[in-house]
Amino acid sequence: DAKTTQPNSMESNEEEPVHLPCNHSTISGTDYIHWYRQLPSQGPEYVIHGLTSNVNNRMASLAIAEDRKSSTLILHRATLRDAAVYYCILGGTHGSSNTGKLIFGQGTTLQVKP
Amino acid sequence: ETGVTQTPRHLVMGMTNKKSLKCEQHLGHNAMYWYKQSAKKPLELMFVYNFKEQTENNSVPSRFSPECPNSSHLFLHLHTLQPEDSALYLCASSRETGGIGYTFGSGTRLTVV
């Protein structure tokens, strides 16, 4: 299975942007990059995903390096409700590293200070 | 509510009991999953079902027995569990098994005594 590397923890101040990095040097050509987050006492929730181009949605932006060996999840203005564990995961359809399944790592625990 | 409902939310069972966890989704998804999350460990994928057929069993002990009667319902039958099986059990669903857009339930917190 293709692996991702994330920092164990990060801190941010409320209402400031947060950049959460992820390294995935063994990514295959058909792997999507997925981000999920898990708030305390809840199941994970989908944040964003991308393949090659940068992506934006109402929750966050995903910046993907040109060689696809790293990516960054960007929260434009962190709020206290964004304190969670953020998971960067590789996966996709047939032919990808983790065909048909999401394999979670340790993720990055984000603390947001008021 | 996420659209994936898990019951019960909390369960305490003895090692000789038999119990079942239930997961239900009405999102029109065709794939369903069981994950286990132990304290301070990453989520572990247990089982994958696609169109009611089991497509993955991640070397899960036979004391955990999944059942998927239709694409909307998933069960995890438990018997003769061990204290180390205490964990948060999470159900998820997705339109297809491509890893995109999983929706998770809130989980069942299981304690084995």
PDB file of C-alpha atoms in Angstrom:
ATOM      1  CA  ASP A   1       0.000   0.000   0.000  1.00  0.00           C
ATOM      2  CA  ALA A   2       1.214   3.502  -0.806  1.00  0.00           C
ATOM      3  CA  LYS A   3       2.184   5.482   2.288  1.00  0.00           C
ATOM      4  CA  THR A   4       1.769   9.078   3.345  1.00  0.00           C
ATOM      5  CA  THR A   5       3.806  11.023   5.902  1.00  0.00           C
ATOM      6  CA  GLN A   6       2.278  13.783   7.994  1.00  0.00           C
ATOM      7  CA  PRO A   7       3.480  15.713  11.047  1.00  0.00           C
ATOM      8  CA  ASN A   8       2.025  14.311  14.261  1.00  0.00           C
ATOM      9  CA  SER A   9       0.670  17.643  15.430  1.00  0.00           C
ATOM     10  CA  MET A  10       0.321  21.293  14.486  1.00  0.00           C
ATOM     11  CA  GLU A  11      -0.956  24.416  16.195  1.00  0.00           C
ATOM     12  CA  SER A  12      -2.765  27.353  14.738  1.00  0.00           C
ATOM     13  CA  ASN A  13      -4.360  30.545  15.953  1.00  0.00           C
ATOM     14  CA  GLU A  14      -8.028  31.133  15.380  1.00  0.00           C
ATOM     15  CA  GLU A  15      -8.906  33.018  12.172  1.00  0.00           C
ATOM     16  CA  GLU A  16      -5.451  32.438  10.686  1.00  0.00           C
ATOM     17  CA  PRO A  17      -4.732  30.214   7.668  1.00  0.00           C
ATOM     18  CA  VAL A  18      -3.450  26.693   8.295  1.00  0.00           C
ATOM     19  CA  HIS A  19      -1.297  24.692   5.901  1.00  0.00           C
ATOM     20  CA  LEU A  20      -1.253  20.961   6.634  1.00  0.00           C
ATOM     21  CA  PRO A  21       1.485  19.142   4.682  1.00  0.00           C
ATOM     22  CA  CYS A  22       1.535  15.572   3.408  1.00  0.00           C
ATOM     23  CA  ASN A  23       4.343  13.694   1.683  1.00  0.00           C
ATOM     24  CA  HIS A  24       3.543  10.775  -0.612  1.00  0.00           C
ATOM     25  CA  SER A  25       6.671  10.029  -2.607  1.00  0.00           C
ATOM     26  CA  THR A  26       5.469   6.554  -3.702  1.00  0.00           C
ATOM     27  CA  ILE A  27       2.212   7.810  -5.194  1.00  0.00           C
ATOM     28  CA  SER A  28       1.158   6.029  -8.365  1.00  0.00           C
ATOM     29  CA  GLY A  29      -0.263   7.683 -11.444  1.00  0.00           C
ATOM     30  CA  THR A  30      -3.839   6.686 -10.688  1.00  0.00           C
ATOM     31  CA  ASP A  31      -3.838   7.505  -6.967  1.00  0.00           C
ATOM     32  CA  TYR A  32      -6.148  10.225  -5.816  1.00  0.00           C
ATOM     33  CA  ILE A  33      -5.124  12.256  -2.763  1.00  0.00           C
ATOM     34  CA  HIS A  34      -7.889  12.283  -0.176  1.00  0.00           C
ATOM     35  CA  TRP A  35      -8.211  14.327   2.992  1.00  0.00           C
ATOM     36  CA  TYR A  36     -10.512  13.406   5.815  1.00  0.00           C
ATOM     37  CA  ARG A  37     -10.762  14.810   9.304  1.00  0.00           C
ATOM     38  CA  GLN A  38     -12.027  13.376  12.565  1.00  0.00           C
ATOM     39  CA  LEU A  39     -13.473  15.649  15.187  1.00  0.00           C
ATOM     40  CA  PRO A  40     -13.502  14.436  18.797  1.00  0.00           C
ATOM     41  CA  SER A  41     -16.049  11.688  19.458  1.00  0.00           C
ATOM     42  CA  GLN A  42     -17.100  11.481  15.807  1.00  0.00           C
ATOM     43  CA  GLY A  43     -16.342   9.387  12.770  1.00  0.00           C
ATOM     44  CA  PRO A  44     -14.094  10.802  10.055  1.00  0.00           C
ATOM     45  CA  GLU A  45     -15.624  13.206   7.551  1.00  0.00           C
ATOM     46  CA  TYR A  46     -14.633  13.856   3.963  1.00  0.00           C
ATOM     47  CA  VAL A  47     -12.823  17.139   3.367  1.00  0.00           C
ATOM     48  CA  ILE A  48     -11.487  17.195  -0.190  1.00  0.00           C
ATOM     49  CA  HIS A  49      -9.756  15.100  -2.819  1.00  0.00           C
ATOM     50  CA  GLY A  50      -7.719  15.703  -5.960  1.00  0.00           C
ATOM     51  CA  LEU A  51      -5.644  14.021  -8.630  1.00  0.00           C
ATOM     52  CA  THR A  52      -3.336  16.525 -10.301  1.00  0.00           C
ATOM     53  CA  SER A  53      -4.819  20.014 -10.207  1.00  0.00           C
ATOM     54  CA  ASN A  54      -5.405  22.193  -7.181  1.00  0.00           C
ATOM     55  CA  VAL A  55      -8.928  21.901  -5.808  1.00  0.00           C
ATOM     56  CA  ASN A  56     -11.174  24.207  -3.824  1.00  0.00           C
ATOM     57  CA  ASN A  57     -14.406  23.562  -1.991  1.00  0.00           C
ATOM     58  CA  ARG A  58     -16.363  25.210   0.789  1.00  0.00           C
ATOM     59  CA  MET A  59     -14.286  23.516   3.480  1.00  0.00           C
ATOM     60  CA  ALA A  60     -10.730  23.826   2.226  1.00  0.00           C
ATOM     61  CA  SER A  61      -8.269  24.004  -0.645  1.00  0.00           C
ATOM     62  CA  LEU A  62      -5.893  21.284  -1.777  1.00  0.00           C
ATOM     63  CA  ALA A  63      -2.593  22.252  -3.339  1.00  0.00           C
ATOM     64  CA  ILE A  64      -0.831  19.413  -5.165  1.00  0.00           C
ATOM     65  CA  ALA A  65       2.836  19.605  -6.104  1.00  0.00           C
ATOM     66  CA  GLU A  66       3.668  19.348  -9.768  1.00  0.00           C
ATOM     67  CA  ASP A  67       5.421  15.985  -9.264  1.00  0.00           C
ATOM     68  CA  ARG A  68       2.508  14.848  -7.035  1.00  0.00           C
ATOM     69  CA  LYS A  69       4.898  13.683  -4.335  1.00  0.00           C
ATOM     70  CA  SER A  70       3.455  16.081  -1.793  1.00  0.00           C
ATOM     71  CA  SER A  71       0.306  18.032  -1.144  1.00  0.00           C
ATOM     72  CA  THR A  72      -0.985  20.648   1.282  1.00  0.00           C
ATOM     73  CA  LEU A  73      -4.425  21.035   2.769  1.00  0.00           C
ATOM     74  CA  ILE A  74      -5.226  24.683   3.327  1.00  0.00           C
ATOM     75  CA  LEU A  75      -7.813  25.921   5.797  1.00  0.00           C
ATOM     76  CA  HIS A  76      -8.208  29.570   4.948  1.00  0.00           C
ATOM     77  CA  ARG A  77      -9.412  30.766   8.350  1.00  0.00           C
ATOM     78  CA  ALA A  78      -9.133  28.280  11.173  1.00  0.00           C
ATOM     79  CA  THR A  79     -11.925  28.189  13.724  1.00  0.00           C
ATOM     80  CA  LEU A  80     -12.090  26.337  17.028  1.00  0.00           C
ATOM     81  CA  ARG A  81     -14.378  23.829  15.303  1.00  0.00           C
ATOM     82  CA  ASP A  82     -11.534  22.889  12.959  1.00  0.00           C
ATOM     83  CA  ALA A  83      -9.586  21.271  15.811  1.00  0.00           C
ATOM     84  CA  ALA A  84      -9.411  17.648  14.685  1.00  0.00           C
ATOM     85  CA  VAL A  85      -7.164  14.892  13.380  1.00  0.00           C
ATOM     86  CA  TYR A  86      -6.531  15.404   9.661  1.00  0.00           C
ATOM     87  CA  TYR A  87      -5.769  12.372   7.513  1.00  0.00           C
ATOM     88  CA  CYS A  88      -4.063  12.416   4.131  1.00  0.00           C
ATOM     89  CA  ILE A  89      -4.786   9.179   2.263  1.00  0.00           C
ATOM     90  CA  LEU A  90      -3.957   7.779  -1.160  1.00  0.00           C
ATOM     91  CA  GLY A  91      -6.451   5.672  -3.009  1.00  0.00           C
ATOM     92  CA  GLY A  92      -8.480   5.304  -6.101  1.00  0.00           C
ATOM     93  CA  THR A  93     -10.085   3.054  -8.590  1.00  0.00           C
ATOM     94  CA  HIS A  94      -8.695   0.034 -10.346  1.00  0.00           C
ATOM     95  CA  GLY A  95      -4.951   0.137 -10.751  1.00  0.00           C
ATOM     96  CA  SER A  96      -4.204   2.479  -7.891  1.00  0.00           C
ATOM     97  CA  SER A  97      -2.068   1.662  -4.880  1.00  0.00           C
ATOM     98  CA  ASN A  98      -4.974   1.063  -2.538  1.00  0.00           C
ATOM     99  CA  THR A  99      -7.675  -0.044  -4.921  1.00  0.00           C
ATOM    100  CA  GLY A 100     -11.122   0.276  -3.496  1.00  0.00           C
ATOM    101  CA  LYS A 101     -10.239   1.137   0.086  1.00  0.00           C
ATOM    102  CA  LEU A 102      -9.095   3.942   2.335  1.00  0.00           C
ATOM    103  CA  ILE A 103      -6.159   3.091   4.600  1.00  0.00           C
ATOM    104  CA  PHE A 104      -5.759   5.586   7.422  1.00  0.00           C
ATOM    105  CA  GLY A 105      -2.449   6.556   9.029  1.00  0.00           C
ATOM    106  CA  GLN A 106      -1.869   8.465  12.263  1.00  0.00           C
ATOM    107  CA  GLY A 107      -2.814  11.820  10.757  1.00  0.00           C
ATOM    108  CA  THR A 108      -2.023  15.311  12.038  1.00  0.00           C
ATOM    109  CA  THR A 109      -3.691  16.528  15.209  1.00  0.00           C
ATOM    110  CA  LEU A 110      -4.525  20.183  14.698  1.00  0.00           C
ATOM    111  CA  GLN A 111      -4.960  22.394  17.743  1.00  0.00           C
ATOM    112  CA  VAL A 112      -6.571  25.793  17.246  1.00  0.00           C
ATOM    113  CA  LYS A 113      -5.910  28.409  19.886  1.00  0.00           C
ATOM    114  CA  PRO A 114      -8.357  31.251  20.514  1.00  0.00           C
TER     115      PRO A 114
ATOM    116  CA  GLU B   1     -26.403  13.367  11.105  1.00  0.00           C
ATOM    117  CA  THR B   2     -24.166  12.126   8.320  1.00  0.00           C
ATOM    118  CA  GLY B   3     -26.631   9.828   6.589  1.00  0.00           C
ATOM    119  CA  VAL B   4     -24.961   6.747   8.039  1.00  0.00           C
ATOM    120  CA  THR B   5     -26.623   5.637  11.264  1.00  0.00           C
ATOM    121  CA  GLN B   6     -24.990   3.254  13.704  1.00  0.00           C
ATOM    122  CA  THR B   7     -26.693   1.598  16.646  1.00  0.00           C
ATOM    123  CA  PRO B   8     -26.145   1.252  19.485  1.00  0.00           C
ATOM    124  CA  ARG B   9     -23.885   4.229  20.230  1.00  0.00           C
ATOM    125  CA  HIS B  10     -22.455   2.491  23.302  1.00  0.00           C
ATOM    126  CA  LEU B  11     -22.298  -1.200  24.172  1.00  0.00           C
ATOM    127  CA  VAL B  12     -20.873  -3.045  27.153  1.00  0.00           C
ATOM    128  CA  MET B  13     -20.706  -6.809  26.830  1.00  0.00           C
ATOM    129  CA  GLY B  14     -19.229  -9.735  28.670  1.00  0.00           C
ATOM    130  CA  MET B  15     -16.781 -12.078  27.027  1.00  0.00           C
ATOM    131  CA  THR B  16     -19.400 -14.824  26.725  1.00  0.00           C
ATOM    132  CA  ASN B  17     -22.142 -12.613  25.265  1.00  0.00           C
ATOM    133  CA  LYS B  18     -23.359 -12.392  21.694  1.00  0.00           C
ATOM    134  CA  LYS B  19     -24.295  -8.990  20.365  1.00  0.00           C
ATOM    135  CA  SER B  20     -24.678  -7.248  17.017  1.00  0.00           C
ATOM    136  CA  LEU B  21     -23.799  -3.803  15.734  1.00  0.00           C
ATOM    137  CA  LYS B  22     -26.022  -2.275  13.091  1.00  0.00           C
ATOM    138  CA  CYS B  23     -25.268   0.213  10.346  1.00  0.00           C
ATOM    139  CA  GLU B  24     -27.808   1.757   7.997  1.00  0.00           C
ATOM    140  CA  GLN B  25     -27.447   4.188   5.112  1.00  0.00           C
ATOM    141  CA  HIS B  26     -29.989   5.664   2.722  1.00  0.00           C
ATOM    142  CA  LEU B  27     -27.547   7.587   0.584  1.00  0.00           C
ATOM    143  CA  GLY B  28     -27.872   5.245  -2.381  1.00  0.00           C
ATOM    144  CA  HIS B  29     -24.332   3.986  -1.824  1.00  0.00           C
ATOM    145  CA  ASN B  30     -23.279   0.563  -3.026  1.00  0.00           C
ATOM    146  CA  ALA B  31     -20.217  -0.063  -0.858  1.00  0.00           C
ATOM    147  CA  MET B  32     -20.093  -0.413   2.911  1.00  0.00           C
ATOM    148  CA  TYR B  33     -17.192  -0.847   5.324  1.00  0.00           C
ATOM    149  CA  TRP B  34     -16.383  -1.716   8.920  1.00  0.00           C
ATOM    150  CA  TYR B  35     -13.417  -0.028  10.588  1.00  0.00           C
ATOM    151  CA  LYS B  36     -12.024  -0.491  14.098  1.00  0.00           C
ATOM    152  CA  GLN B  37     -10.408   2.378  16.000  1.00  0.00           C
ATOM    153  CA  SER B  38      -8.543   1.442  19.166  1.00  0.00           C
ATOM    154  CA  ALA B  39      -7.171   4.037  21.561  1.00  0.00           C
ATOM    155  CA  LYS B  40      -4.185   5.921  20.111  1.00  0.00           C
ATOM    156  CA  LYS B  41      -4.109   3.767  16.956  1.00  0.00           C
ATOM    157  CA  PRO B  42      -5.110   4.536  13.373  1.00  0.00           C
ATOM    158  CA  LEU B  43      -8.370   3.290  11.972  1.00  0.00           C
ATOM    159  CA  GLU B  44      -8.061  -0.317  10.858  1.00  0.00           C
ATOM    160  CA  LEU B  45     -10.104  -1.515   7.904  1.00  0.00           C
ATOM    161  CA  MET B  46     -11.898  -4.749   8.814  1.00  0.00           C
ATOM    162  CA  PHE B  47     -14.342  -5.617   6.018  1.00  0.00           C
ATOM    163  CA  VAL B  48     -15.441  -4.261   2.650  1.00  0.00           C
ATOM    164  CA  TYR B  49     -18.757  -5.017   0.966  1.00  0.00           C
ATOM    165  CA  ASN B  50     -19.610  -4.002  -2.582  1.00  0.00           C
ATOM    166  CA  PHE B  51     -23.156  -4.599  -3.851  1.00  0.00           C
ATOM    167  CA  LYS B  52     -23.757  -6.897  -0.833  1.00  0.00           C
ATOM    168  CA  GLU B  53     -20.739  -9.078  -1.630  1.00  0.00           C
ATOM    169  CA  GLN B  54     -17.765  -9.191   0.705  1.00  0.00           C
ATOM    170  CA  THR B  55     -14.682  -8.119  -1.218  1.00  0.00           C
ATOM    171  CA  GLU B  56     -12.206  -7.769   1.616  1.00  0.00           C
ATOM    172  CA  ASN B  57     -11.585  -9.377   4.981  1.00  0.00           C
ATOM    173  CA  ASN B  58      -8.486  -7.891   6.581  1.00  0.00           C
ATOM    174  CA  SER B  59      -7.496 -11.006   8.547  1.00  0.00           C
ATOM    175  CA  VAL B  60     -10.194 -10.305  11.105  1.00  0.00           C
ATOM    176  CA  PRO B  61     -10.685 -12.996  13.811  1.00  0.00           C
ATOM    177  CA  SER B  62     -13.762 -15.173  13.329  1.00  0.00           C
ATOM    178  CA  ARG B  63     -15.331 -13.857  16.531  1.00  0.00           C
ATOM    179  CA  PHE B  64     -16.303 -10.888  14.325  1.00  0.00           C
ATOM    180  CA  SER B  65     -18.857 -11.939  11.721  1.00  0.00           C
ATOM    181  CA  PRO B  66     -20.177  -9.373   9.230  1.00  0.00           C
ATOM    182  CA  GLU B  67     -23.482  -9.570   7.382  1.00  0.00           C
ATOM    183  CA  CYS B  68     -24.734  -7.402   4.532  1.00  0.00           C
ATOM    184  CA  PRO B  69     -28.330  -8.340   3.610  1.00  0.00           C
ATOM    185  CA  ASN B  70     -28.662  -5.420   1.175  1.00  0.00           C
ATOM    186  CA  SER B  71     -26.732  -2.355   0.081  1.00  0.00           C
ATOM    187  CA  SER B  72     -28.354  -0.226   2.796  1.00  0.00           C
ATOM    188  CA  HIS B  73     -27.658  -2.363   5.843  1.00  0.00           C
ATOM    189  CA  LEU B  74     -24.526  -3.790   7.398  1.00  0.00           C
ATOM    190  CA  PHE B  75     -24.206  -5.769  10.602  1.00  0.00           C
ATOM    191  CA  LEU B  76     -21.269  -6.876  12.706  1.00  0.00           C
ATOM    192  CA  HIS B  77     -22.072  -9.903  14.851  1.00  0.00           C
ATOM    193  CA  LEU B  78     -19.901 -10.294  17.926  1.00  0.00           C
ATOM    194  CA  HIS B  79     -19.314 -13.396  20.044  1.00  0.00           C
ATOM    195  CA  THR B  80     -16.788 -14.486  22.651  1.00  0.00           C
ATOM    196  CA  LEU B  81     -14.884 -11.226  22.406  1.00  0.00           C
ATOM    197  CA  GLN B  82     -11.762 -10.350  24.362  1.00  0.00           C
ATOM    198  CA  PRO B  83     -11.103  -7.183  26.399  1.00  0.00           C
ATOM    199  CA  GLU B  84      -8.616  -6.054  23.725  1.00  0.00           C
ATOM    200  CA  ASP B  85     -11.530  -5.889  21.275  1.00  0.00           C
ATOM    201  CA  SER B  86     -12.805  -2.842  23.152  1.00  0.00           C
ATOM    202  CA  ALA B  87     -12.728  -0.007  20.636  1.00  0.00           C
ATOM    203  CA  LEU B  88     -14.777   2.379  18.525  1.00  0.00           C
ATOM    204  CA  TYR B  89     -16.328   0.501  15.604  1.00  0.00           C
ATOM    205  CA  LEU B  90     -17.065   2.710  12.629  1.00  0.00           C
ATOM    206  CA  CYS B  91     -19.218   1.991   9.633  1.00  0.00           C
ATOM    207  CA  ALA B  92     -18.794   3.852   6.347  1.00  0.00           C
ATOM    208  CA  SER B  93     -20.407   3.826   2.930  1.00  0.00           C
ATOM    209  CA  SER B  94     -19.518   5.147  -0.509  1.00  0.00           C
ATOM    210  CA  ARG B  95     -21.032   5.185  -3.968  1.00  0.00           C
ATOM    211  CA  GLU B  96     -18.298   2.874  -5.224  1.00  0.00           C
ATOM    212  CA  THR B  97     -15.134   1.390  -3.799  1.00  0.00           C
ATOM    213  CA  GLY B  98     -12.842   3.964  -5.391  1.00  0.00           C
ATOM    214  CA  GLY B  99     -12.003   5.671  -2.123  1.00  0.00           C
ATOM    215  CA  ILE B 100     -13.857   8.851  -3.014  1.00  0.00           C
ATOM    216  CA  GLY B 101     -16.485  10.396  -0.781  1.00  0.00           C
ATOM    217  CA  TYR B 102     -16.755   7.969   2.104  1.00  0.00           C
ATOM    218  CA  THR B 103     -19.471   8.850   4.617  1.00  0.00           C
ATOM    219  CA  PHE B 104     -18.871   7.598   8.144  1.00  0.00           C
ATOM    220  CA  GLY B 105     -21.269   6.974  10.979  1.00  0.00           C
ATOM    221  CA  SER B 106     -20.561   8.191  14.499  1.00  0.00           C
ATOM    222  CA  GLY B 107     -19.515   4.742  15.608  1.00  0.00           C
ATOM    223  CA  THR B 108     -20.349   2.271  18.358  1.00  0.00           C
ATOM    224  CA  ARG B 109     -18.153   2.504  21.448  1.00  0.00           C
ATOM    225  CA  LEU B 110     -17.703  -1.131  22.525  1.00  0.00           C
ATOM    226  CA  THR B 111     -16.398  -2.170  25.923  1.00  0.00           C
ATOM    227  CA  VAL B 112     -15.727  -5.845  26.603  1.00  0.00           C
ATOM    228  CA  VAL B 113     -15.616  -6.758  30.293  1.00  0.00           C
TER     229      VAL B 113
END
